[in-house]
C-alpha atoms as an extended CHARMM CRD file, in Angstrom:
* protein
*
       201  EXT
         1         1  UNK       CA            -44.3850000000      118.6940000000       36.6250000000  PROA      1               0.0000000000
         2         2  UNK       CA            -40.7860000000      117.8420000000       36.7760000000  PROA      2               0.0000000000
         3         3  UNK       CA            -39.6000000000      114.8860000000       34.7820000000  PROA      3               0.0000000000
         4         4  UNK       CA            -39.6740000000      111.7790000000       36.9210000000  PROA      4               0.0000000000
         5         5  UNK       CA            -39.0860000000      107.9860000000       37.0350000000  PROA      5               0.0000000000
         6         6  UNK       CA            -40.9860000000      106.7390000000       39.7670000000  PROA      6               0.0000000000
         7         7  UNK       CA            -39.9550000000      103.0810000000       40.7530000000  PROA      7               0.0000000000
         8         8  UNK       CA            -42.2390000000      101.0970000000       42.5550000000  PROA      8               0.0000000000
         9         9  UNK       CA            -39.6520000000       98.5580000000       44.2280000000  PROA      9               0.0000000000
        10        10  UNK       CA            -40.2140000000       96.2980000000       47.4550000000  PROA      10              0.0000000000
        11        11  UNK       CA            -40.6710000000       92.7880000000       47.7000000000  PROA      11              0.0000000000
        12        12  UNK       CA            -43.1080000000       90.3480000000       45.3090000000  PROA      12              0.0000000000
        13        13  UNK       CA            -46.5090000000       90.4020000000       46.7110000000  PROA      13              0.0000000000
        14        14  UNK       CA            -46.9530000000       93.9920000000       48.1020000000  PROA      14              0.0000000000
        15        15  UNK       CA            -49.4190000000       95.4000000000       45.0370000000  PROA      15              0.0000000000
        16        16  UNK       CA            -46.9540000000       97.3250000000       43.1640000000  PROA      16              0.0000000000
        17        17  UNK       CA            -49.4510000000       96.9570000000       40.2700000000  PROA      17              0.0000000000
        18        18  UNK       CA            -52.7150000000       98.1930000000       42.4930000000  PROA      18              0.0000000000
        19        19  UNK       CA            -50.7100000000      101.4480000000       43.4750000000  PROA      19              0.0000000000
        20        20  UNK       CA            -49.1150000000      101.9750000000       39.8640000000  PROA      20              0.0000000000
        21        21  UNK       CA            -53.0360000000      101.9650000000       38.5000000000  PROA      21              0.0000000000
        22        22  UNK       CA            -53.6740000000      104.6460000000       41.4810000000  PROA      22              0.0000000000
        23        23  UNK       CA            -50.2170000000      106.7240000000       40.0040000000  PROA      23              0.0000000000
        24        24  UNK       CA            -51.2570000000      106.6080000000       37.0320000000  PROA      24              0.0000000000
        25        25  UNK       CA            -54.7660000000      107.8830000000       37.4620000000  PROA      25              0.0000000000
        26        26  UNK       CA            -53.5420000000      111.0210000000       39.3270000000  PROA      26              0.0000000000
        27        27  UNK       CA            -51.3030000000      111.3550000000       36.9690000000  PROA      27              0.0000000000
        28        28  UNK       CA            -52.2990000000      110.6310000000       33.7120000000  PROA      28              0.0000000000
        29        29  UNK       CA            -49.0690000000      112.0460000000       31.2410000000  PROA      29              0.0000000000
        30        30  UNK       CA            -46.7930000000      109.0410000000       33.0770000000  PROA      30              0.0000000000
        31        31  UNK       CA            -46.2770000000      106.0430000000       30.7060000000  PROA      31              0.0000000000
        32        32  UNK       CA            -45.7350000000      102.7900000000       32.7210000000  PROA      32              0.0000000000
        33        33  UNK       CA            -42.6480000000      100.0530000000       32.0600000000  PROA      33              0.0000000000
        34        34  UNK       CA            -43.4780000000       97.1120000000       33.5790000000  PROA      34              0.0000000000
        35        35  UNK       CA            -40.3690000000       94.2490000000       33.6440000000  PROA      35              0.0000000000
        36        36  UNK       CA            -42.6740000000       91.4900000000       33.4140000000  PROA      36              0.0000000000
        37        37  UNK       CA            -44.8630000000       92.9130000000       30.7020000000  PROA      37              0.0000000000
        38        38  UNK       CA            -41.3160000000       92.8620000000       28.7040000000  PROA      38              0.0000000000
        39        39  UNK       CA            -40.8100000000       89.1770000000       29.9790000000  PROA      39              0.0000000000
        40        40  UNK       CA            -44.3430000000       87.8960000000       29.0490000000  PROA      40              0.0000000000
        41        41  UNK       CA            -44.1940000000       89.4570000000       25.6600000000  PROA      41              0.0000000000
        42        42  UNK       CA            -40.6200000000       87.5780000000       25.3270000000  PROA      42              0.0000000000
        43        43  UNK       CA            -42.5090000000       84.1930000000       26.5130000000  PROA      43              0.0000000000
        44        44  UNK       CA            -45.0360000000       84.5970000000       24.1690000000  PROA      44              0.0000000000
        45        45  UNK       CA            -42.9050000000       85.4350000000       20.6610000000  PROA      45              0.0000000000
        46        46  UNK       CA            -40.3050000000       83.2250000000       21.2120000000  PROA      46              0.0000000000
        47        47  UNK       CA            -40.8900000000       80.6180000000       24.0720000000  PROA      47              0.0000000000
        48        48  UNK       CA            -37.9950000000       78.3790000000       25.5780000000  PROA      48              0.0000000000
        49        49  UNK       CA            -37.7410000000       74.5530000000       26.2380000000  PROA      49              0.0000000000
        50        50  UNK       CA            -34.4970000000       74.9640000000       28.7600000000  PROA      50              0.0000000000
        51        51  UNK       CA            -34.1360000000       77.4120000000       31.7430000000  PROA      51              0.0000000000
        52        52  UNK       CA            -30.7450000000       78.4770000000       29.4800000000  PROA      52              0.0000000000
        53        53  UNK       CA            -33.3560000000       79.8110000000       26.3250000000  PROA      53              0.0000000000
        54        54  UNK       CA            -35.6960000000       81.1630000000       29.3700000000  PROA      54              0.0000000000
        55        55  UNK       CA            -33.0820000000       83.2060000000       30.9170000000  PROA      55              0.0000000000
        56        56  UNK       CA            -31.6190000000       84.5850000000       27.3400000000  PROA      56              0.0000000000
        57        57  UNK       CA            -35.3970000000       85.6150000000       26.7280000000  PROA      57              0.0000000000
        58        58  UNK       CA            -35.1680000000       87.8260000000       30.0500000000  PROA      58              0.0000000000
        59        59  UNK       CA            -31.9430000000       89.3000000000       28.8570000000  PROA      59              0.0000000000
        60        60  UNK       CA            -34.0900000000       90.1610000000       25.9010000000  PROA      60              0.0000000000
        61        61  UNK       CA            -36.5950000000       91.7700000000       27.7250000000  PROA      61              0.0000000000
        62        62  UNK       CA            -34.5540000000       93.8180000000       29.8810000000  PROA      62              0.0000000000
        63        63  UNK       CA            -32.2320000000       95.2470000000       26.4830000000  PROA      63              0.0000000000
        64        64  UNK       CA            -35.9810000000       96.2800000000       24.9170000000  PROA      64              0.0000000000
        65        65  UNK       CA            -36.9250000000       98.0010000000       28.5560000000  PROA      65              0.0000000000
        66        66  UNK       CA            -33.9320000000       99.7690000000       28.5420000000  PROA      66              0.0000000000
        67        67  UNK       CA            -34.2350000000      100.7810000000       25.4550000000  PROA      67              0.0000000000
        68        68  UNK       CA            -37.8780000000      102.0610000000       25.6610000000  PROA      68              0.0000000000
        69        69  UNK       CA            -36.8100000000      103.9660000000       28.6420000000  PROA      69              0.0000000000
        70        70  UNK       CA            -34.3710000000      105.8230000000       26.8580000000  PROA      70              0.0000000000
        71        71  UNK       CA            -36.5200000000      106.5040000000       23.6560000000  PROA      71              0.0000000000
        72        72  UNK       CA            -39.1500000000      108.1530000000       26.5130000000  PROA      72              0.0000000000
        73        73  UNK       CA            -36.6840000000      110.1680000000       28.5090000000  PROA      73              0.0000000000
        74        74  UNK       CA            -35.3060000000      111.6250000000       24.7900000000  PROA      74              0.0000000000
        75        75  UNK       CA            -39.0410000000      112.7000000000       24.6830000000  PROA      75              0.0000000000
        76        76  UNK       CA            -39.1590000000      114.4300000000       28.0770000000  PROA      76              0.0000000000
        77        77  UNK       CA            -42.0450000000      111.5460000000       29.5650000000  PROA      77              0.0000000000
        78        78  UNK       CA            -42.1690000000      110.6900000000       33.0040000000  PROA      78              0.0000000000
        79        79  UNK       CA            -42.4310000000      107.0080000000       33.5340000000  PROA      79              0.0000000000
        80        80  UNK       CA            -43.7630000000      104.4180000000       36.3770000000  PROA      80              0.0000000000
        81        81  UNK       CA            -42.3700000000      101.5030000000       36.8910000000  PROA      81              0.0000000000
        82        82  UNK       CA            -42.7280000000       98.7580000000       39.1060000000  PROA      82              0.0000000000
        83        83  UNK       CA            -40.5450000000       95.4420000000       39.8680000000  PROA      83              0.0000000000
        84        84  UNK       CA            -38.8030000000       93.7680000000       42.8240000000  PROA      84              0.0000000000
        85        85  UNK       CA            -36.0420000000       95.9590000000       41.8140000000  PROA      85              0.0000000000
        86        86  UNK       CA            -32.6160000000       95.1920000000       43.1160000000  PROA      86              0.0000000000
        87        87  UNK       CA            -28.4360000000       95.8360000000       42.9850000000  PROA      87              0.0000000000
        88        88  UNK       CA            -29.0010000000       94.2040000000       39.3280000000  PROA      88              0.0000000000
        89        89  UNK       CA            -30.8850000000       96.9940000000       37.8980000000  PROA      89              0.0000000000
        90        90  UNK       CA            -29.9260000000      100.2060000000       40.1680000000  PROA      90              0.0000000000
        91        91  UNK       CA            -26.8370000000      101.7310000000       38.0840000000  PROA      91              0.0000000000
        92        92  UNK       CA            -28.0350000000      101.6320000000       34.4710000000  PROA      92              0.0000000000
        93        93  UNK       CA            -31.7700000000      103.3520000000       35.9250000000  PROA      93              0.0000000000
        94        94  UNK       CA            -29.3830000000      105.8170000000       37.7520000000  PROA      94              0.0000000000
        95        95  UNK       CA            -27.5170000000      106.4100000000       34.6230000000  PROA      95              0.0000000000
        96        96  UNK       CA            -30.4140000000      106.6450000000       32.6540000000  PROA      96              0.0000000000
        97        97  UNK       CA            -31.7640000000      109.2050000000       35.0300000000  PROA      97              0.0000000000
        98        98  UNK       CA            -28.5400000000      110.8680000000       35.0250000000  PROA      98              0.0000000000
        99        99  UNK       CA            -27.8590000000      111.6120000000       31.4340000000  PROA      99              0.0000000000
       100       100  UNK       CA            -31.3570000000      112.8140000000       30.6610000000  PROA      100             0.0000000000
       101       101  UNK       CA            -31.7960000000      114.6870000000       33.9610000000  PROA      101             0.0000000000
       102       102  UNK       CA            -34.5970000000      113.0530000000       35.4160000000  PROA      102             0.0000000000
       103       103  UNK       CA            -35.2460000000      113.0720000000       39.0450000000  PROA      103             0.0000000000
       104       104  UNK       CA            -35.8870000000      109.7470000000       40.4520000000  PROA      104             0.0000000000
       105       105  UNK       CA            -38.7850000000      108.9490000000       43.1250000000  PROA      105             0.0000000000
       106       106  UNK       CA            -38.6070000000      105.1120000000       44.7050000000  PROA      106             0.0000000000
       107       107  UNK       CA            -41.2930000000      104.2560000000       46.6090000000  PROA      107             0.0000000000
       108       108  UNK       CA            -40.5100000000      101.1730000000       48.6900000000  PROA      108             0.0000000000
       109       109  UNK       CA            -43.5490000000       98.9540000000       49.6490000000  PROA      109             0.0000000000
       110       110  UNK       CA            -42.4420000000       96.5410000000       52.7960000000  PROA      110             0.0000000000
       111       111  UNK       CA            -44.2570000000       93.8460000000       54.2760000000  PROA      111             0.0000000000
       112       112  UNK       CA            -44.1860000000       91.2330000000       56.1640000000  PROA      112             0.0000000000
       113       113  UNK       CA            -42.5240000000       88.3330000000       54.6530000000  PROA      113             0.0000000000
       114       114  UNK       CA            -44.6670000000       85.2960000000       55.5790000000  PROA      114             0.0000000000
       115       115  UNK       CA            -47.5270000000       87.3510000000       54.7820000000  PROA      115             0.0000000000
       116       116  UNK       CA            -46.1720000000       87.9030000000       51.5050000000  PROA      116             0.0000000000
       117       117  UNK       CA            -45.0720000000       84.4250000000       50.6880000000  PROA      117             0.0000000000
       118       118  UNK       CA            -48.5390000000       83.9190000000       51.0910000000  PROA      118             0.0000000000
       119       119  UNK       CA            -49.8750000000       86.4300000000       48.5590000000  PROA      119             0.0000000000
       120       120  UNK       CA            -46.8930000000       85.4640000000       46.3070000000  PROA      120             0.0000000000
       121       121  UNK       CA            -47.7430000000       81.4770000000       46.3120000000  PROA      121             0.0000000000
       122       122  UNK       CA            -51.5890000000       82.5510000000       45.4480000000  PROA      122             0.0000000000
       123       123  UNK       CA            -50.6150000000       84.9290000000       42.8430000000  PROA      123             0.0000000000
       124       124  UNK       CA            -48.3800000000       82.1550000000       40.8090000000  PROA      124             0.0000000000
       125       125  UNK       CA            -51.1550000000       79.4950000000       41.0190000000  PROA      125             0.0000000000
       126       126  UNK       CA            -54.0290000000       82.0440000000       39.4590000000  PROA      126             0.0000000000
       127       127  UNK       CA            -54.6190000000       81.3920000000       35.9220000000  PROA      127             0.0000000000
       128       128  UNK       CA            -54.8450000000       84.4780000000       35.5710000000  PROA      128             0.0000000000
       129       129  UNK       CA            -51.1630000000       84.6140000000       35.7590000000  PROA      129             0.0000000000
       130       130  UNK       CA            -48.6820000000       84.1720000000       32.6270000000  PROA      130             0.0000000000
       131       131  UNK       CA            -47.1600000000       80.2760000000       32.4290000000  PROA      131             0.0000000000
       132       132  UNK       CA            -43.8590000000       81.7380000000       31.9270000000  PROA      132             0.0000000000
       133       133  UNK       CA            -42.8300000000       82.7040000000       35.4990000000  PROA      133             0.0000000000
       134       134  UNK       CA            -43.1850000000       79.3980000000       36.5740000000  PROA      134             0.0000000000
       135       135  UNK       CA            -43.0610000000       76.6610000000       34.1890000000  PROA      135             0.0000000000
       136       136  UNK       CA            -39.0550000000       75.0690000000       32.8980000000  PROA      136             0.0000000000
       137       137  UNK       CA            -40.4240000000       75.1540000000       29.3210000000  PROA      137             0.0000000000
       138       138  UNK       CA            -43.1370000000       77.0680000000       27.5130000000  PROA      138             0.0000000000
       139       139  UNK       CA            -44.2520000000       77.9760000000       23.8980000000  PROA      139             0.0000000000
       140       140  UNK       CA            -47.7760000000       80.3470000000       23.6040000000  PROA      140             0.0000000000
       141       141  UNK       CA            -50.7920000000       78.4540000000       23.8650000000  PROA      141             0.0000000000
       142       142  UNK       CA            -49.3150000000       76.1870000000       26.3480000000  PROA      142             0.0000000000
       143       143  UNK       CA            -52.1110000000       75.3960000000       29.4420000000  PROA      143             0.0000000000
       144       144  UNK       CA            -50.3850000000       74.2520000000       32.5370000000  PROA      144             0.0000000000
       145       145  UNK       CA            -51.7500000000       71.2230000000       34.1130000000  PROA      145             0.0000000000
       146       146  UNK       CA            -50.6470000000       71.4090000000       37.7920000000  PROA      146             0.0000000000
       147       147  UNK       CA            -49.6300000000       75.4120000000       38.4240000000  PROA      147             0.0000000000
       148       148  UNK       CA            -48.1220000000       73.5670000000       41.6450000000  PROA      148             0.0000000000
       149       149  UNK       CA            -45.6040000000       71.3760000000       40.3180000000  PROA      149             0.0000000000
       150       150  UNK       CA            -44.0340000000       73.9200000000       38.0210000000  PROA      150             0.0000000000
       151       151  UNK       CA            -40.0610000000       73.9410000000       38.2080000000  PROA      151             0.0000000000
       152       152  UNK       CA            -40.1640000000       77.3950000000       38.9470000000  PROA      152             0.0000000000
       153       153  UNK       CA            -42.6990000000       77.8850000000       41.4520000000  PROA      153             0.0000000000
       154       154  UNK       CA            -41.2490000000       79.4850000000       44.2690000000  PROA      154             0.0000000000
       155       155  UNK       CA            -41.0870000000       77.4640000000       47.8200000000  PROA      155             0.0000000000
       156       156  UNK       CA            -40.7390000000       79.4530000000       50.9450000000  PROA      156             0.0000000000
       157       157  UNK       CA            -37.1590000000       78.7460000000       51.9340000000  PROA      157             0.0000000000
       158       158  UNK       CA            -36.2550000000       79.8660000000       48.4310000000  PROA      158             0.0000000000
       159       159  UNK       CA            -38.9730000000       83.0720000000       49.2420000000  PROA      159             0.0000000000
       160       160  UNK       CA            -37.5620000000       84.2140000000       51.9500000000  PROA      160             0.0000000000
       161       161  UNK       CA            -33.1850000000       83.6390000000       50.4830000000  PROA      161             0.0000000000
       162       162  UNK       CA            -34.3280000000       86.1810000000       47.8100000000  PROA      162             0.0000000000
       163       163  UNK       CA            -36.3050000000       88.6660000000       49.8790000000  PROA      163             0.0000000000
       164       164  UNK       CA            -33.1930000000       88.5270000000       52.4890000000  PROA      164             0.0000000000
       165       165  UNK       CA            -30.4740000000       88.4200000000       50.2220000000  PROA      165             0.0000000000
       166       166  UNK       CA            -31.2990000000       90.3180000000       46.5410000000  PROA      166             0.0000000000
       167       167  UNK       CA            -31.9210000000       94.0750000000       48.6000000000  PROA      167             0.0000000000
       168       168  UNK       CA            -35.6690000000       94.1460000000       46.8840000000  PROA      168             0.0000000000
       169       169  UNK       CA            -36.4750000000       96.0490000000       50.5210000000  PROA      169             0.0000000000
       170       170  UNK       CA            -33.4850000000       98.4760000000       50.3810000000  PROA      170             0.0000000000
       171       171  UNK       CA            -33.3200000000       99.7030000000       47.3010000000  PROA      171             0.0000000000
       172       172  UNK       CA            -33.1000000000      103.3490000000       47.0540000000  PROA      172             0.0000000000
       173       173  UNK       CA            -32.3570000000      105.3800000000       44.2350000000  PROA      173             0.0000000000
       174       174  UNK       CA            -33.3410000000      109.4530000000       44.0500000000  PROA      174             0.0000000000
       175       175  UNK       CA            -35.6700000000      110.3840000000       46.7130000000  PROA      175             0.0000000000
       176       176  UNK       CA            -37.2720000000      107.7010000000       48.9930000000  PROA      176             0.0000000000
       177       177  UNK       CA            -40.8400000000      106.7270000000       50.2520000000  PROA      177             0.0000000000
       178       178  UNK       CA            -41.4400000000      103.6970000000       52.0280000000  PROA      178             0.0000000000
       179       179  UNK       CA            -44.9570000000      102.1930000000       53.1360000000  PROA      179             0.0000000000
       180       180  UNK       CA            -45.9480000000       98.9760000000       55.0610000000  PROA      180             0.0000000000
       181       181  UNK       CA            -48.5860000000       96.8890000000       53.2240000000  PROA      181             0.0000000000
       182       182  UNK       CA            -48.5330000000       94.0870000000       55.4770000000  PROA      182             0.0000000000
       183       183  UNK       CA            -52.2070000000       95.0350000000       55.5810000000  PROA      183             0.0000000000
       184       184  UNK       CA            -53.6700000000       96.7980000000       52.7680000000  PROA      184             0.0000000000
       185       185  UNK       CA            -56.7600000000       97.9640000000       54.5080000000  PROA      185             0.0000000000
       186       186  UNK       CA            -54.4160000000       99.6720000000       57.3300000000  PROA      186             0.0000000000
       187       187  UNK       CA            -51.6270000000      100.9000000000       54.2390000000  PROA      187             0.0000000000
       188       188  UNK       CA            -51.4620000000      104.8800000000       54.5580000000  PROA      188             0.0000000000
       189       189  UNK       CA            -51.9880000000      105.1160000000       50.7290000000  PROA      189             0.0000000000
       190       190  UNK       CA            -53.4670000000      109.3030000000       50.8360000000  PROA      190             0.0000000000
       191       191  UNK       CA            -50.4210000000      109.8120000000       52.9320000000  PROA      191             0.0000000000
       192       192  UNK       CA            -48.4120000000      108.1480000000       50.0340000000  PROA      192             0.0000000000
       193       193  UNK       CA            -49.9990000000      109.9260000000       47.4620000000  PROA      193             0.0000000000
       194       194  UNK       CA            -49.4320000000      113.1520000000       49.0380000000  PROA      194             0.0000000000
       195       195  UNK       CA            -46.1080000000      113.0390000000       49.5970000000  PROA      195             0.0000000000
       196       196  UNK       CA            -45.3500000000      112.0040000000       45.8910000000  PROA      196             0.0000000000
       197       197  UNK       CA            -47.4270000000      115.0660000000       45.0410000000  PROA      197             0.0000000000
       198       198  UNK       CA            -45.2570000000      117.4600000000       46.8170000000  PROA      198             0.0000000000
       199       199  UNK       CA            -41.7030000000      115.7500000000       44.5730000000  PROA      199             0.0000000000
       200       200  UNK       CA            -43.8800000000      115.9490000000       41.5400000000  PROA      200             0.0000000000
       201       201  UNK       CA            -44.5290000000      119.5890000000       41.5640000000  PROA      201             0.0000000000
């Protein structure tokens, strides 16, 4: 199998993580990097009480991806990925890519956008789902009271700005495959799979 990063990019709320468990299962040998594991783990050792000290522990998280991504590529692993990537993000993976000759794969997952505000909205007010995307100030152990009335919970004007205007359903990089998840039951997933088979070899 040739060495690959395969990027699972597209907007919030269109199951990057469902189809990166399905990658990974085909394909056991790839080792997954997941932005907002780096972010949580960030949250959790050092916290923040100002969006300032929230926003330097993101810049934290992304040096340490970075950096892990390197340290695999040295060792010749193919990696999965998945985040709303955007313009922020696309030169260093492309140089990354670049100087250890790795191909690059992108698959794309689209959906509608009201639909996905939707799915979005639900996913922030799960428990389930780490404080730290949401609240203005968090240390570990902290319970949120009202998910809802975090400073940081997305509203849908604010939504739909970022899907529109950050490129999270353009972004290319290597080859490209795109699928519409506007309804998972109807989402061409063996399709999907097949065609990332065919790169992979």
């Amino acid at each position: 199998m040739k060495k690959t990063l395969v990027l699972l990019a597209g907007y919030p709320g269109t199951g990057k993580s469902y189809l990166m468990r399905q990658i990974q299962e085909a394909y056991p040998t790839f080792q997954i990097l997941s932005p907002d594991a780096y972010k949580e783990e960030m949250w959790d050792r050092y916290g923040f009480d100002t969006m300032e000290e929230k926003e330097a522990d993101i810049q934290k998280a992304w040096m340490e991806y970075y950096k892990d991504m390197e340290d695999m590529m040295q060792m010749d692993i193919s990696i999965l990925s998945d985040y709303p990537f955007s313009d922020k993000q696309k030169s260093r993976l492309g140089q990354l890519a670049a100087t250890h000759a790795y191909q690059i794969v992108t698959i794309r997952l689209v959906a509608d956008l009201d639909i996905l505000y939707e799915r979005q909205r639900a996913r922030d007010l799960d428990d389930t789902r780490h404080p730290g995307h949401i609240a203005g100030s968090f240390h570990k152990g902290d319970i949120l009271q009202s998910r809802d009335e975090q400073p940081c919970m997305v509203g849908y004007e604010e939504f739909m700005n970022r899907c529109k205007n950050r490129g999270y359903g353009t972004f290319a990089l290597g080859t490209v495959l795109e699928l519409d998840v506007t309804d998972f039951s109807r989402a061409d997933y063996p399709a999907l799979m097949q065609n990332l088979n065919r790169i992979l070899r």
